[in-house]
Amino acid sequence: GENVEQHPSTLSVQEGDSAVIKCTYSDSASNYFPWYKQELGKRPQLIIDIRSNVGEKKDQRIAVTLNKTAKHFSLHITETQPEDSAVYFCAAYRTGTASKLTFGTGTRLQVTL
Amino acid sequence: DGGITQSPKYLFRKEGQNVTLSCEQNLNHDAMYWYRQDPGQGLRLIYYSQIVNDFQKGDIAEGYSVSREKKESFPLTVTSAQKNPTAFYLCASSQGTTRSYTFGSGTRLTVV
């Protein structure tokens, strides 16, 4: 089955700096890659996603890049703010008879003043 | 609450008891999922169902059971066979064409 690895497990940046979280996946048939943000005690919420026919996608301060050949994708947050502090999960989805998301282990991002 | 409701928010279980966690959605989504979340281990899939009256085991199904008698409902039973049930449980649903998940607000289960 699919295996998703996520790094780093914790990340601390100063307000205004950029943050990058990286994920790799194992199943070359995976074709959809969402990112979720989970604030303390709350549900994960989708913040951005990318499909396998696209190399990069941007939404304001958030961007995601995908390298299908290397089977890795990354989340980039620019101009970080304290409200960006949360746990971020990457995931990979493979369409088929057992379609489901496989999640990475999460990155705890702390934005300090 | 975002179209998918989990109850209760907090649940306490005694050793040897079975407990059932509720998950209801009004999004008309075909697929539903149960995840377990432990600190530092991300989201691990327990069971999932892509259609009514059908479900599949996920990565950590032992000690859990589910049913999918209605499209809107996907209850999870934590049985006494689950040796370490204390965790945060998240239910999610998705529509096949979009593939993005909508999560419930979770149930925190504690064994006392």
PDB file of C-alpha atoms in Angstrom:
ATOM      1  CA  GLY A   1       0.000   0.000   0.000  1.00  0.00           C
ATOM      2  CA  GLU A   2       0.835   3.672  -0.036  1.00  0.00           C
ATOM      3  CA  ASN A   3       3.363   5.064   2.438  1.00  0.00           C
ATOM      4  CA  VAL A   4       3.728   8.797   3.049  1.00  0.00           C
ATOM      5  CA  GLU A   5       6.685  10.238   4.906  1.00  0.00           C
ATOM      6  CA  GLN A   6       6.657  13.803   6.202  1.00  0.00           C
ATOM      7  CA  HIS A   7       9.482  16.024   7.453  1.00  0.00           C
ATOM      8  CA  PRO A   8      10.220  17.753   9.690  1.00  0.00           C
ATOM      9  CA  SER A   9       8.097  16.623  12.612  1.00  0.00           C
ATOM     10  CA  THR A  10       8.481  20.043  14.272  1.00  0.00           C
ATOM     11  CA  LEU A  11       9.334  23.396  12.770  1.00  0.00           C
ATOM     12  CA  SER A  12       9.831  26.725  14.487  1.00  0.00           C
ATOM     13  CA  VAL A  13      10.064  29.956  12.483  1.00  0.00           C
ATOM     14  CA  GLN A  14       9.944  33.632  13.293  1.00  0.00           C
ATOM     15  CA  GLU A  15       6.972  35.664  12.217  1.00  0.00           C
ATOM     16  CA  GLY A  16       7.436  36.846   8.661  1.00  0.00           C
ATOM     17  CA  ASP A  17       9.807  34.043   7.679  1.00  0.00           C
ATOM     18  CA  SER A  18       8.914  31.207   5.300  1.00  0.00           C
ATOM     19  CA  ALA A  19       8.157  27.622   6.283  1.00  0.00           C
ATOM     20  CA  VAL A  20       8.594  24.534   4.117  1.00  0.00           C
ATOM     21  CA  ILE A  21       7.243  21.060   4.851  1.00  0.00           C
ATOM     22  CA  LYS A  22       8.191  18.128   2.662  1.00  0.00           C
ATOM     23  CA  CYS A  23       6.500  14.805   1.951  1.00  0.00           C
ATOM     24  CA  THR A  24       7.395  11.755  -0.102  1.00  0.00           C
ATOM     25  CA  TYR A  25       5.067   9.011  -1.275  1.00  0.00           C
ATOM     26  CA  SER A  26       5.671   5.486  -2.466  1.00  0.00           C
ATOM     27  CA  ASP A  27       2.818   4.627  -4.844  1.00  0.00           C
ATOM     28  CA  SER A  28       3.427   6.088  -8.285  1.00  0.00           C
ATOM     29  CA  ALA A  29      -0.297   5.684  -9.037  1.00  0.00           C
ATOM     30  CA  SER A  30      -1.258   8.278  -6.405  1.00  0.00           C
ATOM     31  CA  ASN A  31      -2.798  11.233  -8.185  1.00  0.00           C
ATOM     32  CA  TYR A  32      -4.131  13.679  -5.605  1.00  0.00           C
ATOM     33  CA  PHE A  33      -2.226  15.373  -2.801  1.00  0.00           C
ATOM     34  CA  PRO A  34      -4.056  17.496  -0.209  1.00  0.00           C
ATOM     35  CA  TRP A  35      -2.674  19.371   2.773  1.00  0.00           C
ATOM     36  CA  TYR A  36      -4.599  19.726   6.011  1.00  0.00           C
ATOM     37  CA  LYS A  37      -4.150  22.126   8.913  1.00  0.00           C
ATOM     38  CA  GLN A  38      -5.188  21.061  12.397  1.00  0.00           C
ATOM     39  CA  GLU A  39      -5.317  23.570  15.211  1.00  0.00           C
ATOM     40  CA  LEU A  40      -5.108  22.311  18.766  1.00  0.00           C
ATOM     41  CA  GLY A  41      -8.160  20.258  19.704  1.00  0.00           C
ATOM     42  CA  LYS A  42      -9.893  20.879  16.384  1.00  0.00           C
ATOM     43  CA  ARG A  43     -10.607  18.955  13.221  1.00  0.00           C
ATOM     44  CA  PRO A  44      -8.189  18.896  10.274  1.00  0.00           C
ATOM     45  CA  GLN A  45      -9.191  21.316   7.543  1.00  0.00           C
ATOM     46  CA  LEU A  46      -8.148  21.283   3.920  1.00  0.00           C
ATOM     47  CA  ILE A  47      -5.948  24.262   3.063  1.00  0.00           C
ATOM     48  CA  ILE A  48      -4.670  23.431  -0.404  1.00  0.00           C
ATOM     49  CA  ASP A  49      -4.430  20.475  -2.749  1.00  0.00           C
ATOM     50  CA  ILE A  50      -2.747  19.534  -6.002  1.00  0.00           C
ATOM     51  CA  ARG A  51      -3.489  16.958  -8.653  1.00  0.00           C
ATOM     52  CA  SER A  52      -0.881  14.924 -10.449  1.00  0.00           C
ATOM     53  CA  ASN A  53      -1.222  16.778 -13.732  1.00  0.00           C
ATOM     54  CA  VAL A  54      -0.090  20.043 -12.110  1.00  0.00           C
ATOM     55  CA  GLY A  55       3.396  20.956 -10.870  1.00  0.00           C
ATOM     56  CA  GLU A  56       2.587  23.907  -8.656  1.00  0.00           C
ATOM     57  CA  LYS A  57      -0.419  25.621  -7.138  1.00  0.00           C
ATOM     58  CA  LYS A  58      -0.618  28.816  -5.133  1.00  0.00           C
ATOM     59  CA  ASP A  59      -3.257  30.378  -2.911  1.00  0.00           C
ATOM     60  CA  GLN A  60      -2.197  33.680  -1.359  1.00  0.00           C
ATOM     61  CA  ARG A  61       0.606  32.875   1.120  1.00  0.00           C
ATOM     62  CA  ILE A  62       0.387  29.125   0.611  1.00  0.00           C
ATOM     63  CA  ALA A  63       1.830  27.125  -2.262  1.00  0.00           C
ATOM     64  CA  VAL A  64       2.301  23.457  -3.000  1.00  0.00           C
ATOM     65  CA  THR A  65       4.759  21.906  -5.441  1.00  0.00           C
ATOM     66  CA  LEU A  66       4.741  18.379  -6.829  1.00  0.00           C
ATOM     67  CA  ASN A  67       7.570  16.404  -8.394  1.00  0.00           C
ATOM     68  CA  LYS A  68       6.018  13.225  -9.802  1.00  0.00           C
ATOM     69  CA  THR A  69       9.320  11.786 -10.957  1.00  0.00           C
ATOM     70  CA  ALA A  70      10.848  12.013  -7.509  1.00  0.00           C
ATOM     71  CA  LYS A  71       7.503  11.293  -5.813  1.00  0.00           C
ATOM     72  CA  HIS A  72       7.670  14.207  -3.455  1.00  0.00           C
ATOM     73  CA  PHE A  73       5.575  17.273  -2.769  1.00  0.00           C
ATOM     74  CA  SER A  74       6.046  20.268  -0.517  1.00  0.00           C
ATOM     75  CA  LEU A  75       4.034  22.930   1.272  1.00  0.00           C
ATOM     76  CA  HIS A  76       5.403  26.464   1.310  1.00  0.00           C
ATOM     77  CA  ILE A  77       4.051  29.148   3.627  1.00  0.00           C
ATOM     78  CA  THR A  78       5.412  32.657   3.125  1.00  0.00           C
ATOM     79  CA  GLU A  79       5.202  35.629   5.478  1.00  0.00           C
ATOM     80  CA  THR A  80       4.210  33.400   8.360  1.00  0.00           C
ATOM     81  CA  GLN A  81       1.879  34.703  11.041  1.00  0.00           C
ATOM     82  CA  PRO A  82       1.141  33.455  14.581  1.00  0.00           C
ATOM     83  CA  GLU A  83      -2.198  32.067  13.401  1.00  0.00           C
ATOM     84  CA  ASP A  84      -0.296  29.720  11.079  1.00  0.00           C
ATOM     85  CA  SER A  85       0.821  27.795  14.185  1.00  0.00           C
ATOM     86  CA  ALA A  86      -0.775  24.348  13.948  1.00  0.00           C
ATOM     87  CA  VAL A  87      -0.093  20.770  12.900  1.00  0.00           C
ATOM     88  CA  TYR A  88       0.044  20.259   9.145  1.00  0.00           C
ATOM     89  CA  PHE A  89      -0.622  16.916   7.454  1.00  0.00           C
ATOM     90  CA  CYS A  90       0.158  15.941   3.915  1.00  0.00           C
ATOM     91  CA  ALA A  91      -1.695  13.071   2.254  1.00  0.00           C
ATOM     92  CA  ALA A  92      -1.714  11.045  -0.934  1.00  0.00           C
ATOM     93  CA  TYR A  93      -4.732   9.547  -2.685  1.00  0.00           C
ATOM     94  CA  ARG A  94      -4.866   6.724  -5.179  1.00  0.00           C
ATOM     95  CA  THR A  95      -7.983   6.209  -7.243  1.00  0.00           C
ATOM     96  CA  GLY A  96      -9.096   2.632  -7.542  1.00  0.00           C
ATOM     97  CA  THR A  97     -11.000  -0.139  -5.807  1.00  0.00           C
ATOM     98  CA  ALA A  98      -9.591   0.889  -2.436  1.00  0.00           C
ATOM     99  CA  SER A  99      -9.571   4.645  -2.836  1.00  0.00           C
ATOM    100  CA  LYS A 100      -8.513   6.415   0.331  1.00  0.00           C
ATOM    101  CA  LEU A 101      -6.144   9.008   1.665  1.00  0.00           C
ATOM    102  CA  THR A 102      -2.902   7.988   3.331  1.00  0.00           C
ATOM    103  CA  PHE A 103      -1.627  10.670   5.701  1.00  0.00           C
ATOM    104  CA  GLY A 104       1.840  11.698   6.723  1.00  0.00           C
ATOM    105  CA  THR A 105       2.698  11.821  10.415  1.00  0.00           C
ATOM    106  CA  GLY A 106       2.299  15.582  10.681  1.00  0.00           C
ATOM    107  CA  THR A 107       4.469  18.653  11.224  1.00  0.00           C
ATOM    108  CA  ARG A 108       3.959  20.893  14.217  1.00  0.00           C
ATOM    109  CA  LEU A 109       4.642  24.456  13.065  1.00  0.00           C
ATOM    110  CA  GLN A 110       5.307  27.116  15.673  1.00  0.00           C
ATOM    111  CA  VAL A 111       5.469  30.728  14.548  1.00  0.00           C
ATOM    112  CA  THR A 112       7.179  32.881  17.142  1.00  0.00           C
ATOM    113  CA  LEU A 113       6.948  36.651  17.525  1.00  0.00           C
TER     114      LEU A 113
ATOM    115  CA  ASP B   1     -21.086  21.432  12.358  1.00  0.00           C
ATOM    116  CA  GLY B   2     -19.552  21.472   8.890  1.00  0.00           C
ATOM    117  CA  GLY B   3     -22.048  18.831   7.694  1.00  0.00           C
ATOM    118  CA  ILE B   4     -20.497  15.965   9.634  1.00  0.00           C
ATOM    119  CA  THR B   5     -21.264  15.456  13.306  1.00  0.00           C
ATOM    120  CA  GLN B   6     -19.494  13.269  15.811  1.00  0.00           C
ATOM    121  CA  SER B   7     -20.812  12.480  19.261  1.00  0.00           C
ATOM    122  CA  PRO B   8     -20.050  12.481  22.039  1.00  0.00           C
ATOM    123  CA  LYS B   9     -17.148  14.933  22.189  1.00  0.00           C
ATOM    124  CA  TYR B  10     -15.690  13.195  25.244  1.00  0.00           C
ATOM    125  CA  LEU B  11     -16.213   9.564  26.209  1.00  0.00           C
ATOM    126  CA  PHE B  12     -14.958   7.553  29.124  1.00  0.00           C
ATOM    127  CA  ARG B  13     -14.801   3.784  29.031  1.00  0.00           C
ATOM    128  CA  LYS B  14     -14.158   1.275  31.730  1.00  0.00           C
ATOM    129  CA  GLU B  15     -11.892  -1.662  31.116  1.00  0.00           C
ATOM    130  CA  GLY B  16     -13.758  -4.479  29.369  1.00  0.00           C
ATOM    131  CA  GLN B  17     -16.583  -2.331  28.038  1.00  0.00           C
ATOM    132  CA  ASN B  18     -17.611  -1.803  24.440  1.00  0.00           C
ATOM    133  CA  VAL B  19     -18.425   1.753  23.414  1.00  0.00           C
ATOM    134  CA  THR B  20     -19.886   3.162  20.214  1.00  0.00           C
ATOM    135  CA  LEU B  21     -18.887   6.461  18.640  1.00  0.00           C
ATOM    136  CA  SER B  22     -21.417   8.155  16.428  1.00  0.00           C
ATOM    137  CA  CYS B  23     -20.734   9.796  13.058  1.00  0.00           C
ATOM    138  CA  GLU B  24     -23.491  11.370  10.975  1.00  0.00           C
ATOM    139  CA  GLN B  25     -23.191  13.412   7.774  1.00  0.00           C
ATOM    140  CA  ASN B  26     -25.711  15.377   5.758  1.00  0.00           C
ATOM    141  CA  LEU B  27     -23.390  16.080   2.826  1.00  0.00           C
ATOM    142  CA  ASN B  28     -24.745  13.211   0.718  1.00  0.00           C
ATOM    143  CA  HIS B  29     -21.215  11.813   0.564  1.00  0.00           C
ATOM    144  CA  ASP B  30     -20.811   8.215  -0.518  1.00  0.00           C
ATOM    145  CA  ALA B  31     -17.609   7.434   1.367  1.00  0.00           C
ATOM    146  CA  MET B  32     -16.951   7.593   5.094  1.00  0.00           C
ATOM    147  CA  TYR B  33     -13.838   6.928   7.158  1.00  0.00           C
ATOM    148  CA  TRP B  34     -12.677   6.457  10.722  1.00  0.00           C
ATOM    149  CA  TYR B  35      -9.222   7.576  11.824  1.00  0.00           C
ATOM    150  CA  ARG B  36      -7.434   7.305  15.105  1.00  0.00           C
ATOM    151  CA  GLN B  37      -5.037  10.066  16.144  1.00  0.00           C
ATOM    152  CA  ASP B  38      -2.313   9.591  18.738  1.00  0.00           C
ATOM    153  CA  PRO B  39       0.339  12.187  19.577  1.00  0.00           C
ATOM    154  CA  GLY B  40       3.195  12.091  17.080  1.00  0.00           C
ATOM    155  CA  GLN B  41       1.603   9.376  14.950  1.00  0.00           C
ATOM    156  CA  GLY B  42      -0.617  11.300  12.615  1.00  0.00           C
ATOM    157  CA  LEU B  43      -3.886   9.844  11.370  1.00  0.00           C
ATOM    158  CA  ARG B  44      -4.209   6.096  11.116  1.00  0.00           C
ATOM    159  CA  LEU B  45      -7.094   4.538   9.212  1.00  0.00           C
ATOM    160  CA  ILE B  46      -9.312   2.145  11.156  1.00  0.00           C
ATOM    161  CA  TYR B  47     -12.178   1.370   8.742  1.00  0.00           C
ATOM    162  CA  TYR B  48     -13.685   2.931   5.669  1.00  0.00           C
ATOM    163  CA  SER B  49     -16.823   2.527   3.621  1.00  0.00           C
ATOM    164  CA  GLN B  50     -17.270   3.580   0.020  1.00  0.00           C
ATOM    165  CA  ILE B  51     -20.919   2.615  -0.238  1.00  0.00           C
ATOM    166  CA  VAL B  52     -23.857   1.616   1.949  1.00  0.00           C
ATOM    167  CA  ASN B  53     -23.709  -1.942   3.324  1.00  0.00           C
ATOM    168  CA  ASP B  54     -20.032  -2.273   2.472  1.00  0.00           C
ATOM    169  CA  PHE B  55     -16.864  -1.447   4.407  1.00  0.00           C
ATOM    170  CA  GLN B  56     -13.194  -2.374   4.464  1.00  0.00           C
ATOM    171  CA  LYS B  57     -10.544  -2.679   7.123  1.00  0.00           C
ATOM    172  CA  GLY B  58      -7.927  -0.004   7.320  1.00  0.00           C
ATOM    173  CA  ASP B  59      -4.439  -0.256   8.764  1.00  0.00           C
ATOM    174  CA  ILE B  60      -5.431  -0.739  12.423  1.00  0.00           C
ATOM    175  CA  ALA B  61      -8.843  -2.452  12.408  1.00  0.00           C
ATOM    176  CA  GLU B  62      -8.174  -4.954  15.206  1.00  0.00           C
ATOM    177  CA  GLY B  63     -10.423  -4.343  18.202  1.00  0.00           C
ATOM    178  CA  TYR B  64     -12.852  -2.163  16.250  1.00  0.00           C
ATOM    179  CA  SER B  65     -16.071  -2.797  14.334  1.00  0.00           C
ATOM    180  CA  VAL B  66     -18.302  -0.664  12.101  1.00  0.00           C
ATOM    181  CA  SER B  67     -21.584  -0.774  10.243  1.00  0.00           C
ATOM    182  CA  ARG B  68     -22.943   1.193   7.286  1.00  0.00           C
ATOM    183  CA  GLU B  69     -26.669   0.580   7.175  1.00  0.00           C
ATOM    184  CA  LYS B  70     -27.462   4.128   6.057  1.00  0.00           C
ATOM    185  CA  LYS B  71     -25.596   6.518   3.805  1.00  0.00           C
ATOM    186  CA  GLU B  72     -25.624   9.196   6.502  1.00  0.00           C
ATOM    187  CA  SER B  73     -24.285   7.105   9.365  1.00  0.00           C
ATOM    188  CA  PHE B  74     -21.056   5.225  10.064  1.00  0.00           C
ATOM    189  CA  PRO B  75     -20.814   4.283  13.761  1.00  0.00           C
ATOM    190  CA  LEU B  76     -17.598   2.883  15.214  1.00  0.00           C
ATOM    191  CA  THR B  77     -17.593   0.402  18.087  1.00  0.00           C
ATOM    192  CA  VAL B  78     -14.470   0.141  20.195  1.00  0.00           C
ATOM    193  CA  THR B  79     -14.539  -3.345  21.648  1.00  0.00           C
ATOM    194  CA  SER B  80     -12.887  -4.739  24.750  1.00  0.00           C
ATOM    195  CA  ALA B  81     -10.401  -6.432  22.425  1.00  0.00           C
ATOM    196  CA  GLN B  82      -8.801  -3.048  21.701  1.00  0.00           C
ATOM    197  CA  LYS B  83      -6.032  -2.979  24.287  1.00  0.00           C
ATOM    198  CA  ASN B  84      -5.102   0.674  24.074  1.00  0.00           C
ATOM    199  CA  PRO B  85      -8.220   2.594  23.050  1.00  0.00           C
ATOM    200  CA  THR B  86      -7.376   5.956  24.604  1.00  0.00           C
ATOM    201  CA  ALA B  87      -7.065   8.311  21.622  1.00  0.00           C
ATOM    202  CA  PHE B  88      -8.730  11.023  19.576  1.00  0.00           C
ATOM    203  CA  TYR B  89     -11.078   9.542  16.962  1.00  0.00           C
ATOM    204  CA  LEU B  90     -11.913  11.395  13.776  1.00  0.00           C
ATOM    205  CA  CYS B  91     -14.628  10.578  11.286  1.00  0.00           C
ATOM    206  CA  ALA B  92     -14.501  11.898   7.734  1.00  0.00           C
ATOM    207  CA  SER B  93     -16.538  11.723   4.570  1.00  0.00           C
ATOM    208  CA  SER B  94     -15.853  12.375   0.922  1.00  0.00           C
ATOM    209  CA  GLN B  95     -17.541  12.444  -2.423  1.00  0.00           C
ATOM    210  CA  GLY B  96     -15.694  10.344  -4.951  1.00  0.00           C
ATOM    211  CA  THR B  97     -15.455  13.024  -7.594  1.00  0.00           C
ATOM    212  CA  THR B  98     -13.754  15.574  -5.332  1.00  0.00           C
ATOM    213  CA  ARG B  99     -11.637  13.245  -3.187  1.00  0.00           C
ATOM    214  CA  SER B 100     -11.188  15.881  -0.494  1.00  0.00           C
ATOM    215  CA  TYR B 101     -12.264  14.861   2.972  1.00  0.00           C
ATOM    216  CA  THR B 102     -14.536  16.700   5.384  1.00  0.00           C
ATOM    217  CA  PHE B 103     -13.748  15.854   8.984  1.00  0.00           C
ATOM    218  CA  GLY B 104     -15.954  15.773  12.038  1.00  0.00           C
ATOM    219  CA  SER B 105     -14.878  17.536  15.223  1.00  0.00           C
ATOM    220  CA  GLY B 106     -13.704  14.302  16.833  1.00  0.00           C
ATOM    221  CA  THR B 107     -14.365  12.192  19.921  1.00  0.00           C
ATOM    222  CA  ARG B 108     -11.784  11.922  22.657  1.00  0.00           C
ATOM    223  CA  LEU B 109     -12.006   8.477  24.238  1.00  0.00           C
ATOM    224  CA  THR B 110     -10.365   7.777  27.572  1.00  0.00           C
ATOM    225  CA  VAL B 111     -10.173   4.476  29.406  1.00  0.00           C
ATOM    226  CA  VAL B 112     -10.669   4.859  33.140  1.00  0.00           C
TER     227      VAL B 112
END
